[in-house]
Short mmCIF file of C-alpha atoms in Angstrom, two decimals:
data_model
loop_
_atom_site.label_atom_id
_atom_site.label_comp_id
_atom_site.label_asym_id
_atom_site.label_seq_id
_atom_site.Cartn_x
_atom_site.Cartn_y
_atom_site.Cartn_z
CA MET A 92 66.02 137.91 76.12
CA SER A 93 69.00 136.75 78.16
CA ASN A 94 68.63 139.39 80.86
CA GLY A 95 66.19 142.10 81.93
CA GLN A 96 67.54 144.91 79.79
CA TRP A 97 64.91 147.16 78.23
CA TYR A 98 65.05 147.25 74.44
CA PRO A 99 62.17 148.81 72.48
CA PRO A 100 61.51 147.37 69.00
CA GLU A 101 61.60 150.76 67.27
CA TRP A 102 65.26 151.37 68.11
CA PRO A 103 66.86 149.72 65.04
CA ASP A 104 64.89 151.94 62.67
CA ARG A 105 65.71 155.04 64.69
CA ILE A 106 69.39 154.12 64.80
CA ARG A 107 69.45 153.68 61.02
CA ALA A 108 67.69 157.03 60.55
CA LEU A 109 70.26 158.74 62.76
CA ALA A 110 73.15 157.08 60.91
CA THR A 111 71.81 158.20 57.50
CA GLY A 112 71.04 161.75 58.60
CA GLU A 113 67.26 161.33 58.40
CA LEU A 114 66.91 161.88 62.14
CA THR A 115 68.04 164.97 64.04
CA ALA A 116 69.01 164.42 67.65
CA ALA A 117 66.89 166.24 70.24
CA THR A 118 68.61 168.36 72.89
CA PRO A 119 68.61 166.47 76.22
CA ARG A 120 66.78 167.99 79.16
CA ARG A 121 68.59 168.05 82.49
CA ALA A 122 67.28 165.68 85.14
CA ALA A 123 68.21 164.12 88.48
CA THR A 124 67.45 160.86 90.26
CA VAL A 125 68.18 159.66 93.80
CA MET A 126 69.15 156.21 95.06
CA LEU A 127 67.73 156.19 98.59
CA LEU A 128 69.51 153.71 100.85
CA ARG A 129 68.35 152.20 104.13
CA ASP A 130 70.64 150.19 106.39
CA ALA A 131 69.67 146.69 107.46
CA VAL A 132 68.26 146.12 110.93
CA ALA A 133 71.09 145.70 113.44
CA GLY A 134 72.08 142.08 113.93
CA THR A 135 70.70 140.79 110.64
CA GLY A 136 74.08 140.92 108.90
CA GLY A 137 72.68 142.31 105.67
CA GLY A 138 73.86 145.33 103.73
CA PRO A 139 71.79 148.38 102.81
CA THR A 140 68.72 148.20 100.62
CA VAL A 141 67.77 150.68 97.91
CA HIS A 142 64.33 152.15 97.21
CA MET A 143 63.11 151.33 93.70
CA LEU A 144 59.86 151.86 91.86
CA ARG A 145 58.41 149.94 88.94
CA ARG A 146 57.14 152.07 86.10
CA ARG A 147 53.60 151.27 85.03
CA THR A 148 53.45 148.95 82.04
CA SER A 149 51.17 151.49 80.35
CA MET A 150 53.98 154.06 80.26
CA ALA A 151 55.25 154.80 76.74
CA PHE A 152 58.83 155.03 78.00
CA ALA A 153 60.36 152.04 79.83
CA GLY A 154 57.03 150.59 80.93
CA GLY A 155 57.52 147.85 83.51
CA ALA A 156 61.14 148.82 84.22
CA TYR A 157 62.52 149.25 87.73
CA ALA A 158 64.11 152.65 88.44
CA TYR A 159 64.70 155.27 91.14
CA PRO A 160 62.66 158.39 91.97
CA GLY A 161 63.65 161.20 89.64
CA GLY A 162 62.66 163.70 86.99
CA GLY A 163 63.47 166.82 85.02
CA VAL A 164 64.93 170.09 86.25
CA ASP A 165 62.42 172.90 86.82
CA PRO A 166 63.83 176.18 85.37
CA ARG A 167 62.25 178.08 88.28
CA ASP A 168 64.66 176.46 90.71
CA ASP A 169 67.66 178.48 89.53
CA ASP A 170 66.11 181.95 89.45
CA ARG A 171 66.81 182.73 93.12
CA LEU A 172 68.93 181.36 95.92
CA VAL A 173 67.32 178.80 98.19
CA GLY A 174 68.10 178.01 101.81
CA TRP A 175 71.23 175.89 101.58
CA ALA A 176 73.28 173.55 103.77
CA GLY A 177 76.35 171.57 102.82
CA PRO A 178 79.03 172.20 100.17
CA ALA A 179 78.88 175.59 98.50
CA LEU A 180 77.09 175.86 95.17
CA GLU A 181 80.39 176.72 93.48
CA SER A 182 81.79 173.41 94.71
CA TRP A 183 78.72 171.55 93.50
CA ALA A 184 79.00 173.21 90.08
CA ARG A 185 82.54 171.88 89.72
CA ARG A 186 81.54 168.42 90.90
CA LEU A 187 78.56 168.21 88.54
CA GLY A 188 80.48 169.65 85.61
CA VAL A 189 78.16 172.62 85.01
CA GLY A 190 79.07 176.24 84.37
CA THR A 191 77.32 178.18 87.13
CA PRO A 192 76.17 177.83 90.75
CA ALA A 193 72.59 178.46 89.60
CA GLU A 194 72.73 175.41 87.33
CA ALA A 195 74.03 173.29 90.21
CA GLN A 196 71.23 174.54 92.46
CA ALA A 197 68.59 173.60 89.88
CA ILE A 198 69.98 170.06 89.56
CA LEU A 199 70.14 169.53 93.34
CA CYS A 200 66.65 170.99 93.73
CA ALA A 201 65.39 168.54 91.10
CA ALA A 202 66.95 165.62 92.98
CA VAL A 203 65.41 166.59 96.32
CA ARG A 204 62.07 167.71 94.87
CA GLU A 205 61.53 164.54 92.80
CA THR A 206 62.38 162.35 95.80
CA TYR A 207 59.74 164.18 97.80
CA GLU A 208 57.18 164.09 94.98
CA GLU A 209 57.59 160.39 94.18
CA ALA A 210 58.65 158.82 97.48
CA GLY A 211 57.44 161.26 100.15
CA VAL A 212 60.99 161.68 101.50
CA LEU A 213 62.35 165.20 102.03
CA LEU A 214 66.10 165.90 102.29
CA ALA A 215 65.66 169.28 103.96
CA GLY A 216 65.39 170.70 107.44
CA PRO A 217 64.76 173.86 109.44
CA THR A 218 68.50 174.27 110.13
CA ALA A 219 71.78 173.22 108.53
CA ASP A 220 72.15 170.27 110.92
CA THR A 221 68.57 169.03 111.15
CA VAL A 222 66.21 167.23 108.80
CA VAL A 223 62.43 166.98 108.69
CA THR A 224 61.24 163.83 110.46
CA ASP A 225 57.58 163.76 109.47
CA THR A 226 56.16 164.74 106.08
CA THR A 227 52.69 163.29 106.63
CA GLY A 228 49.49 165.25 107.07
CA ALA A 229 47.07 167.13 104.86
CA ASP A 230 49.15 170.33 104.68
CA TRP A 231 52.28 168.45 103.55
CA GLU A 232 50.27 166.51 100.99
CA ALA A 233 48.75 169.72 99.62
CA ASP A 234 52.24 171.15 99.10
CA ARG A 235 53.47 167.92 97.50
CA GLU A 236 50.56 167.90 95.07
CA ALA A 237 51.19 171.57 94.22
CA LEU A 238 54.81 170.69 93.42
CA VAL A 239 53.72 167.81 91.20
CA ALA A 240 51.28 170.08 89.35
CA ARG A 241 54.04 172.73 89.00
CA GLU A 242 51.78 175.21 90.73
CA LEU A 243 54.56 175.71 93.29
CA SER A 244 58.29 175.84 92.66
CA PHE A 245 60.60 173.93 94.96
CA ALA A 246 62.39 177.17 95.83
CA GLY A 247 59.03 178.64 96.83
CA PHE A 248 58.17 175.51 98.83
CA LEU A 249 61.40 175.69 100.84
CA GLU A 250 60.89 179.40 101.51
CA ARG A 251 57.28 178.92 102.65
CA ARG A 252 58.29 176.11 104.97
CA GLY A 253 61.38 177.86 106.31
CA LEU A 254 63.59 174.96 105.24
CA VAL A 255 67.12 174.62 103.92
CA LEU A 256 68.09 172.04 101.31
CA ARG A 257 70.52 169.53 102.89
CA SER A 258 72.93 169.08 99.99
CA ASP A 259 75.36 167.40 102.39
CA LEU A 260 72.98 164.43 102.55
CA LEU A 261 73.51 163.79 98.83
CA GLY A 262 76.47 162.31 96.99
CA ALA A 263 76.83 162.59 93.20
CA TRP A 264 77.28 159.07 91.80
CA ALA A 265 77.00 159.01 87.99
CA ARG A 266 75.81 160.88 84.91
CA TRP A 267 74.11 159.29 81.91
CA ILE A 268 72.71 160.91 78.77
CA THR A 269 69.88 159.41 76.73
CA PRO A 270 71.09 158.20 73.29
CA GLU A 271 70.75 160.62 70.38
CA PHE A 272 68.19 158.48 68.57
CA GLU A 273 65.61 158.73 71.38
CA PRO A 274 62.90 161.39 70.85
CA ARG A 275 62.80 162.25 74.57
CA ARG A 276 66.30 162.77 75.87
CA TYR A 277 67.66 163.49 79.36
CA ASP A 278 71.02 164.44 80.80
CA THR A 279 70.64 162.75 84.17
CA TRP A 280 72.72 163.03 87.34
CA PHE A 281 72.43 160.09 89.75
CA PHE A 282 72.76 160.81 93.48
CA VAL A 283 72.97 158.58 96.53
CA ALA A 284 71.41 159.43 99.92
CA ALA A 285 70.46 157.72 103.17
CA LEU A 286 66.82 157.63 104.27
CA PRO A 287 66.53 160.29 107.03
CA ALA A 288 65.64 159.03 110.50
CA GLY A 289 61.91 159.16 111.15
CA GLN A 290 60.89 159.33 107.49
CA ARG A 291 59.28 156.57 105.47
CA THR A 292 58.96 156.02 101.74
CA ARG A 293 55.64 155.54 99.99
CA ASN A 294 54.51 155.18 96.42
CA ALA A 295 53.41 158.74 95.70
CA SER A 296 54.18 158.58 91.99
CA THR A 297 51.45 158.30 89.37
CA GLU A 298 54.03 156.67 87.08
CA ALA A 299 54.73 153.65 89.32
CA ASP A 300 52.57 150.64 90.16
CA ARG A 301 54.75 149.37 93.01
CA THR A 302 57.80 150.21 95.10
CA VAL A 303 60.30 147.96 96.85
CA TRP A 304 63.26 148.08 99.20
CA ILE A 305 65.77 145.64 97.76
CA GLY A 306 69.47 144.90 98.12
CA PRO A 307 71.50 146.28 95.19
CA GLY A 308 73.04 142.86 94.62
CA GLU A 309 69.66 141.13 94.75
CA ALA A 310 68.23 143.61 92.23
CA ALA A 311 71.20 143.22 89.88
CA ASP A 312 70.95 139.43 90.13
CA GLY A 313 67.25 139.65 89.28
CA TYR A 314 68.17 141.64 86.18
CA ASP A 315 70.82 139.07 85.20
CA ARG A 316 68.23 136.30 85.43
CA GLY A 317 65.81 138.26 83.26
CA GLU A 318 63.32 138.64 86.12
CA LEU A 319 63.58 142.42 86.62
CA LEU A 320 63.41 144.82 83.67
CA MET A 321 65.87 147.73 83.89
CA MET A 322 67.72 150.35 81.88
CA PRO A 323 71.56 150.37 81.67
CA PRO A 324 72.21 153.21 84.15
CA THR A 325 70.03 151.49 86.74
CA VAL A 326 71.94 148.22 86.38
CA SER A 327 75.31 149.98 86.39
CA THR A 328 74.58 151.96 89.55
CA LEU A 329 73.23 148.88 91.34
CA ARG A 330 76.47 147.03 90.57
CA GLY A 331 78.42 149.94 92.05
CA LEU A 332 76.30 150.12 95.20
CA ARG A 333 76.58 146.43 96.07
CA ALA A 334 80.19 146.87 97.21
CA HIS A 335 79.20 149.01 100.23
CA ALA A 336 78.14 147.58 103.57
CA THR A 337 76.28 150.69 104.81
CA ALA A 338 74.56 153.76 103.43
CA ALA A 339 77.23 155.93 105.05
CA GLN A 340 79.98 154.02 103.23
CA ALA A 341 78.22 154.52 99.91
CA LEU A 342 77.77 158.23 100.56
CA LYS A 343 81.45 158.58 101.46
CA ALA A 344 82.50 156.64 98.35
CA SER A 345 80.45 158.95 96.12
CA SER A 346 83.16 161.62 96.21
CA ALA A 347 85.43 159.34 94.16
CA GLN A 348 82.79 158.38 91.59
CA ASP A 349 83.50 159.32 87.96
CA LEU A 350 80.89 161.76 86.64
CA THR A 351 82.05 161.66 83.03
CA PRO A 352 78.78 161.54 81.05
CA VAL A 353 77.93 158.13 79.57
CA LEU A 354 76.32 158.50 76.13
CA ALA A 355 75.36 155.54 73.96
CA GLN A 356 76.98 155.35 70.54
CA ALA A 357 75.29 153.87 67.47
CA ARG A 358 77.45 153.11 64.42
CA LEU A 359 77.44 151.06 61.25
CA GLU A 360 79.98 148.22 61.04
CA GLY A 361 79.68 146.34 57.75
CA ASP A 362 76.22 144.80 57.67
CA GLU A 363 75.55 145.45 61.36
CA LEU A 364 74.35 148.31 63.51
CA VAL A 365 76.28 148.39 66.77
CA LEU A 366 74.87 150.08 69.85
CA SER A 367 77.26 150.55 72.75
CA TRP A 368 77.81 152.52 75.96
CA PRO A 369 81.47 153.55 76.41
CA GLY A 370 82.92 151.84 79.48
CA HIS A 371 79.95 149.47 79.81
CA ALA A 372 80.53 146.61 77.40
CA GLU A 373 77.77 144.43 78.88
CA PHE A 374 75.13 146.62 77.23
CA THR A 375 76.49 146.37 73.67
CA LYS A 376 73.93 145.34 71.05
CA HIS A 377 74.66 144.05 67.51
CA ILE A 378 71.74 144.50 65.12
CA PRO A 379 71.82 142.94 61.62
CA ALA A 380 71.19 145.51 58.89
CA GLY A 381 68.04 143.71 57.86
CA GLY A 382 66.45 143.83 61.31
CA GLU A 383 66.88 143.16 65.02
CA GLY A 384 69.10 140.30 66.08
CA GLY A 385 71.82 139.29 68.48
CA THR A 386 71.64 137.62 71.83
CA ASP A 387 71.68 140.62 74.16
CA ALA A 388 69.07 143.24 74.88
CA ALA A 389 69.86 146.91 75.21
CA GLY A 390 68.43 149.87 77.07
CA VAL A 391 68.58 153.59 77.58
CA THR A 392 68.82 156.16 80.30
CA GLY A 393 65.86 158.40 80.92
CA GLY A 394 64.72 161.23 83.06
CA GLY A 395 61.69 160.66 85.23
CA ALA A 396 63.04 157.62 87.05
CA ALA A 397 66.02 156.64 85.11
#
């Protein structure tokens, strides 16, 4: 392949089945993922780096692909109000394009919860202007494992710990929806956030075999050279992040980001199947009717770590 774009071999058949009405599209599940940024050490002259994980090659979905911490919304996170800091839930609902404050809360909770579950970083604090500085220790790990096992809701975790979710530390960046021909579909919101002072990332995910801090430009260049496997939303967001010199600049710029959902389109054009993502021409794939072909690879957004 000419770049590192993930393209599973079963897609052409699934696209044909969707086009002929033999396949019914699954309803996408809501999900959230967070691009954690860390500024370069003073005096080095470098820009911020982003925390990425590599999905295990044994994973059925996007095995070996680099992504961000993330996962599906837990329905329990919208059944009661949680401790909250930052923009009001009504404002978040408008920004995220959802109908109710409860829906917005569930999406933000998913973003913060998954970042804690998979990277050990918690965007919450005891007050509206503080953030936890140390999430290590046996008691914290027990709570994290209970969250992963869904034995504890994130709302319940915050209440037990006396914490408020710091929504002001997050900026909504993009929204991608898994193509209709995928059996597991996600409607995923991408957020940007700076690594809180005193906290450190770690590979706490069972789905990842390694984690890295890497410059967005360096990661995108690795994809272009075919060295790093990624899905389209990951590549697209990396290209957007590389323009910002600091994490604070990226967070500020998030307010102007377009959150119009990006959904891949598969159509028949003569003797070809054409797979495209509106507004992202670089991911277009032309597939001869008789089988896979073309010079580009193609990919898909997912939940988990899209």
